[in-house]
Backbone as a printed PyTorch tensor [residue, N CA C, xyz], in Angstrom:
tensor([[[  0.7930,  -1.0200,  -0.0270],
         [ -0.2630,   0.0530,  -0.0210],
         [  0.7650,   1.5050,   0.0180]],

        [[  0.5050,   2.3140,  -0.7590],
         [  1.1470,   3.2130,  -0.8730],
         [  1.0650,   4.4210,   0.3650]],

        [[  1.9160,   4.4590,   1.1780],
         [  1.4080,   5.9670,   2.5780],
         [  1.6250,   7.2420,   1.4450]],

        [[  0.6660,   7.8770,   2.4520],
         [  0.7220,   9.5500,   1.5630],
         [  2.1220,  10.4280,   2.3050]],

        [[  2.9560,  11.1170,   1.7450],
         [  3.5770,  12.0940,   2.0280],
         [  3.7830,  12.5090,   3.5950]],

        [[  4.7920,  12.6430,   4.6350],
         [  4.5070,  12.9330,   5.4710],
         [  4.8110,  14.2520,   5.5850]],

        [[  5.0330,  14.9020,   4.5600],
         [  5.1210,  16.2570,   4.4560],
         [  4.0690,  17.0000,   3.8180]],

        [[  3.1830,  15.9600,   2.7220],
         [  2.0340,  16.5900,   3.1870],
         [  0.9860,  16.4370,   4.1910]],

        [[  1.2330,  15.5120,   4.2150],
         [ -0.0400,  15.4290,   5.4210],
         [  0.4620,  16.6220,   6.4980]],

        [[  1.5340,  16.9420,   6.5500],
         [  1.8940,  17.1780,   7.9360],
         [  1.2100,  19.1400,   7.1330]],

        [[  1.3530,  19.7050,   5.9650],
         [  0.7550,  20.7000,   5.6340],
         [ -0.9130,  21.0030,   5.4480]],

        [[ -1.5870,  19.4190,   4.8540],
         [ -2.5110,  19.2170,   4.8570],
         [ -3.4700,  19.0980,   5.7920]],

        [[ -2.6600,  19.2880,   7.6130],
         [ -3.1710,  18.9940,   8.6930],
         [ -2.8810,  20.4500,   9.3520]],

        [[ -1.7740,  20.9420,   9.2760],
         [ -1.5090,  22.5540,   9.5890],
         [ -2.8170,  23.3010,   8.9340]],

        [[ -3.0160,  23.3740,   7.5020],
         [ -4.2760,  23.9820,   7.0660],
         [ -5.3630,  23.8620,   7.4070]],

        [[ -5.8800,  22.4620,   7.7840],
         [ -7.2990,  21.8040,   8.4290],
         [ -7.0120,  22.8760,   9.9720]],

        [[ -6.3010,  22.9390,  10.2110],
         [ -6.2820,  23.2180,  12.2250],
         [ -6.1930,  24.7370,  11.5980]],

        [[ -5.8600,  25.3670,  11.1060],
         [ -5.8870,  26.5270,   9.9790],
         [ -7.0560,  27.4400,  10.3970]],

        [[ -7.9430,  26.6740,   9.4730],
         [ -9.6240,  27.0040,   8.8680],
         [-10.2130,  26.4520,  10.4480]],

        [[ -9.7360,  25.4360,  10.6930],
         [-11.0090,  25.3030,  12.0660],
         [-10.7190,  26.2010,  13.0570]],

        [[ -9.4590,  27.1040,  13.4310],
         [ -9.8420,  28.0650,  14.2620],
         [-10.3530,  29.2790,  13.3980]],

        [[-10.3100,  29.6630,  12.1990],
         [-11.0680,  30.7170,  11.5930],
         [-12.7150,  30.1030,  11.7950]],

        [[-12.6290,  29.1940,  10.9130],
         [-14.2910,  29.0930,  11.1810],
         [-14.9970,  29.0620,  13.2410]],

        [[-14.2350,  29.1320,  14.1190],
         [-14.3590,  28.6750,  15.1100],
         [-15.2550,  29.9500,  16.0310]],

        [[-14.1260,  31.3350,  15.0380],
         [-13.7260,  32.2740,  15.0680],
         [-15.2090,  33.3330,  14.1180]],

        [[-15.0670,  32.8970,  13.4200],
         [-16.4110,  33.2740,  12.1210],
         [-17.6770,  32.3650,  12.1220]],

        [[-17.8740,  31.6280,  12.8280],
         [-18.6810,  30.4870,  12.5900],
         [-20.0340,  31.0100,  11.5080]],

        [[-20.4050,  32.3550,  11.3390],
         [-21.2860,  32.9020,  10.3960],
         [-20.8950,  33.1420,   9.0940]],

        [[-19.1410,  33.0400,   8.6550],
         [-18.7460,  33.3890,   7.5460],
         [-18.7690,  32.0610,   6.3250]],

        [[-19.6640,  31.9760,   5.4870],
         [-20.3290,  30.7810,   4.7880],
         [-18.7490,  30.7970,   3.6380]],

        [[-17.9700,  31.5690,   3.6050],
         [-16.6630,  31.5850,   2.4520],
         [-15.9540,  30.8040,   3.9010]],

        [[-15.4610,  30.8260,   4.8720],
         [-14.3660,  30.5170,   6.2220],
         [-15.2130,  29.1230,   6.1690]],

        [[-16.6190,  28.7880,   6.0990],
         [-17.0090,  27.5010,   6.7800],
         [-16.5730,  26.8660,   5.2240]],

        [[-16.8820,  26.9700,   3.9810],
         [-16.4370,  26.2140,   3.0030],
         [-14.6920,  25.9850,   2.9640]],

        [[-14.5530,  26.8310,   3.0920],
         [-12.6590,  26.5530,   2.5690],
         [-12.5420,  24.9350,   3.6790]],

        [[-13.2800,  25.4990,   5.2170],
         [-12.8620,  24.4440,   6.1010],
         [-13.2550,  23.2080,   5.7110]],

        [[-14.7440,  22.7860,   5.3500],
         [-15.0880,  21.7640,   4.9540],
         [-14.3420,  21.3440,   4.2100]],

        [[-13.5550,  21.9030,   3.0110],
         [-12.6070,  21.1090,   1.6700],
         [-11.4500,  20.8700,   2.2200]],

        [[-10.9260,  21.4850,   3.6270],
         [ -9.7690,  21.0540,   3.5710],
         [ -9.7110,  19.6620,   4.5830]],

        [[-11.0370,  19.4450,   5.3140],
         [-11.5020,  18.6340,   6.1120],
         [-11.5330,  17.4200,   5.0790]],

        [[-12.4390,  17.7570,   3.6320],
         [-12.6190,  16.3870,   2.8710],
         [-11.4200,  16.0540,   2.1230]],

        [[-10.4490,  16.7760,   2.2640],
         [ -8.7120,  16.9380,   1.0620],
         [ -7.9820,  15.8170,   2.7090]],

        [[ -8.3990,  16.1910,   3.6550],
         [ -7.4720,  15.4130,   4.6670],
         [ -8.3360,  13.8290,   4.7630]],

        [[ -9.6360,  13.2720,   4.7470],
         [-10.0430,  12.3390,   4.5510],
         [ -9.8670,  11.9180,   3.7420]],

        [[ -9.5640,  11.8700,   2.3270],
         [ -9.2990,  11.2590,   0.8330],
         [ -7.7140,  10.6130,   1.1800]],

        [[ -6.8620,  11.8520,   1.4690],
         [ -6.0950,  11.8410,   2.1940],
         [ -5.2220,  10.4770,   2.7370]],

        [[ -6.2550,  10.3690,   4.4980],
         [ -5.9190,  10.0030,   5.1990],
         [ -6.7240,   8.4300,   5.0870]],

        [[ -7.6270,   8.1890,   4.0390],
         [ -8.0440,   6.9950,   4.0760],
         [ -9.7650,   7.1560,   5.1740]],

        [[ -9.7760,   8.5600,   5.9720],
         [-10.9700,   8.2350,   6.9450],
         [-12.5690,   8.9180,   6.3040]],

        [[-13.3300,   8.0800,   6.8540],
         [-15.1650,   8.8480,   6.6330],
         [-15.4650,  10.2990,   7.5270]],

        [[-14.1480,  10.5760,   8.7130],
         [-14.4930,  11.6910,   8.8110],
         [-13.5960,  12.5740,   9.1790]],

        [[-13.8670,  14.2080,   9.5980],
         [-12.4760,  14.8150,   9.2090],
         [-12.2320,  14.9030,  10.1390]],

        [[-12.8090,  14.7070,  11.7180],
         [-11.6810,  14.7120,  12.9790],
         [-11.0030,  13.0680,  13.6210]],

        [[-11.8190,  12.5750,  12.2530],
         [-11.3370,  11.2860,  12.8690],
         [ -9.5300,  11.4410,  11.7870]],

        [[-10.1970,  11.6230,  10.6140],
         [ -8.5990,  11.8180,   9.5900],
         [ -7.7830,  13.0310,  10.6030]],

        [[ -7.7940,  13.8410,  11.3760],
         [ -7.2160,  14.5920,  11.7770],
         [ -6.1950,  13.9080,  12.7030]],

        [[ -7.2250,  13.3090,  13.8500],
         [ -6.4370,  12.1310,  14.7300],
         [ -5.2560,  10.9480,  13.9070]],

        [[ -5.5670,  10.5450,  12.7180],
         [ -5.0840,   9.7970,  12.6030],
         [ -3.9140,  10.3640,  11.8210]],

        [[ -3.6180,  11.4970,  10.9070],
         [ -2.5370,  12.3390,  10.6620],
         [ -1.8290,  12.6410,  11.7250]],

        [[ -2.5590,  13.2750,  12.7340],
         [ -1.3100,  13.4490,  13.6810],
         [ -0.4440,  12.2120,  14.4590]],

        [[ -1.1090,  10.5060,  14.5980],
         [ -0.8550,   9.4950,  14.4780],
         [  0.0760,   9.2530,  14.0680]],

        [[ -0.0490,   9.2060,  12.7460],
         [  0.5720,   9.1150,  11.6440],
         [  2.0800,  10.1230,  11.3940]],

        [[  2.0750,  11.3340,  11.7350],
         [  3.0930,  11.8650,  11.4500],
         [  4.0350,  11.7530,  13.2480]],

        [[  3.3070,  11.4070,  14.4960],
         [  3.9250,  10.6920,  15.3670],
         [  4.8020,   8.9960,  14.9540]],

        [[  4.5290,   8.7280,  13.9560],
         [  4.9690,   7.1170,  13.6380],
         [  3.9050,   6.1260,  13.9880]],

        [[  2.8370,   6.6290,  14.0330],
         [  2.1400,   5.0110,  14.6230],
         [  1.6810,   4.6060,  13.7910]],

        [[  1.8670,   3.7190,  13.7300],
         [  1.4760,   2.2390,  12.4020],
         [  0.3000,   2.1290,  12.5440]],

        [[ -1.4560,   2.2440,  12.9310],
         [ -2.3900,   2.3470,  12.9030],
         [ -3.1970,   3.3890,  12.5110]],

        [[ -2.7150,   4.7550,  11.9500],
         [ -3.6350,   5.7130,  11.6670],
         [ -4.1480,   5.3540,  10.0260]],

        [[ -3.7860,   4.7250,   9.2500],
         [ -3.7230,   4.6240,   7.8910],
         [ -4.7100,   3.1430,   7.7150]],

        [[ -6.0050,   3.0680,   7.3770],
         [ -6.3540,   1.9660,   7.0080],
         [ -6.0390,   0.6850,   6.4130]],

        [[ -6.1120,  -0.4140,   6.0850],
         [ -6.0450,  -1.2480,   5.6490],
         [ -6.2370,  -1.2700,   3.9530]],

        [[ -6.2190,  -1.5050,   2.7340],
         [ -7.2150,  -1.3200,   1.9460],
         [ -7.0630,  -2.7270,   1.1030]],

        [[ -8.0200,  -2.5130,  -0.3950],
         [ -8.3060,  -3.9970,  -0.6110],
         [ -8.9030,  -4.1030,  -0.0540]],

        [[ -9.4310,  -5.3690,  -0.7470],
         [-10.8590,  -6.8710,  -0.1920],
         [ -9.8450,  -7.7460,   0.4160]],

        [[ -8.3660,  -7.4760,   0.9920],
         [ -7.9730,  -8.4840,   1.2330],
         [ -7.6240,  -8.2360,   2.8170]],

        [[ -7.9350,  -9.8950,   3.3550],
         [ -7.4560,  -8.8130,   5.2600],
         [ -6.4990, -10.7500,   5.4170]],

        [[ -5.9330, -10.0480,   6.3030],
         [ -4.5300, -10.9710,   7.0410],
         [ -5.2870, -11.6710,   8.3960]],

        [[ -4.9380, -12.5260,   8.2780],
         [ -5.2400, -14.1180,   9.0760],
         [ -4.0390, -14.7730,   8.8660]],

        [[ -3.4490, -15.2550,  10.4220],
         [ -1.9930, -16.0810,  10.5460],
         [ -1.3770, -15.5760,   9.4760]],

        [[ -1.3320, -14.4960,   9.0180],
         [ -0.0370, -13.7550,   8.2040],
         [ -0.0330, -14.6360,   7.1000]],

        [[ -1.3620, -14.7220,   6.7520],
         [ -1.6740, -15.0410,   4.8730],
         [ -2.6150, -14.4010,   4.7000]],

        [[ -2.2370, -13.6790,   3.5420],
         [ -3.3380, -12.6560,   2.2550],
         [ -4.6330, -13.4490,   1.8950]],

        [[ -5.6530, -13.3170,   2.1550],
         [ -6.7340, -14.3070,   1.5620],
         [ -7.9970, -13.5520,   1.4700]],

        [[ -8.0050, -13.7060,  -0.3050],
         [ -9.0900, -12.5050,  -1.1380],
         [-10.1500, -12.9040,  -0.4620]],

        [[-11.0460, -12.0690,  -0.2660],
         [-13.1680, -12.5670,  -0.2350],
         [-13.3990, -13.0380,  -1.3220]],

        [[-14.4190, -14.2600,  -0.6020],
         [-14.6420, -14.5340,  -2.0080],
         [-16.3620, -13.3280,  -2.3000]],

        [[-16.3990, -13.8810,  -3.6890],
         [-17.1210, -12.4640,  -4.3170],
         [-18.8140, -13.2480,  -4.6100]],

        [[-19.9690, -12.4320,  -4.4880],
         [-21.3080, -12.7300,  -4.6670],
         [-21.6920, -12.8450,  -5.7160]],

        [[-22.8230, -13.9010,  -6.6020],
         [-22.9540, -13.8030,  -7.3990],
         [-23.7350, -12.5020,  -7.6780]],

        [[-24.2430, -11.1750,  -8.4720],
         [-24.9340, -10.6310,  -9.1090],
         [-26.6000, -11.1650,  -8.9920]],

        [[-27.5670, -10.7260,  -8.1620],
         [-28.6270, -10.7980,  -9.0130],
         [-29.4500, -10.1790,  -9.8140]],

        [[-30.1560, -11.1570, -10.1720],
         [-30.4090, -10.8360, -12.4930],
         [-31.7990, -10.2250, -11.6080]],

        [[-32.4570,  -9.1540, -12.5900],
         [-34.0710,  -9.1200, -12.4690],
         [-34.4460, -10.0680, -13.7800]],

        [[-35.8590,  -9.8350, -13.4520],
         [-36.2900, -11.0050, -14.2810],
         [-36.8550, -10.4050, -15.8120]],

        [[-36.4310,  -9.1930, -16.0400],
         [-36.4770,  -8.5970, -17.1700],
         [-35.4800,  -8.9060, -18.0890]],

        [[-33.8390,  -9.4220, -17.0460],
         [-33.2420,  -9.5620, -18.3800],
         [-32.7220, -10.7390, -17.9910]],

        [[-33.6880, -11.4940, -17.5560],
         [-33.6280, -13.4980, -18.4160],
         [-34.3190, -13.5540, -19.3800]]])
């Protein structure tokens, strides 16, 4: 799995925290809120999280050197040191397709 560059994670996290402070200072400013949400979304994509707060926490842990910050990606799971592919389910057909 490719990991994001720590410099990019640090830069995005700093930006997210700065816009978070600006949004808390001016909660009624629509432009500030939109930029804050954009920064949060970018951090979510970078860290593979669905929530901006989780992404910020994962970024901080990743920058500290924690190995659990990034999720494992792909359809494979690890059991006993062996990677196994998950079983695919057949796609049901509609009556009109038969």
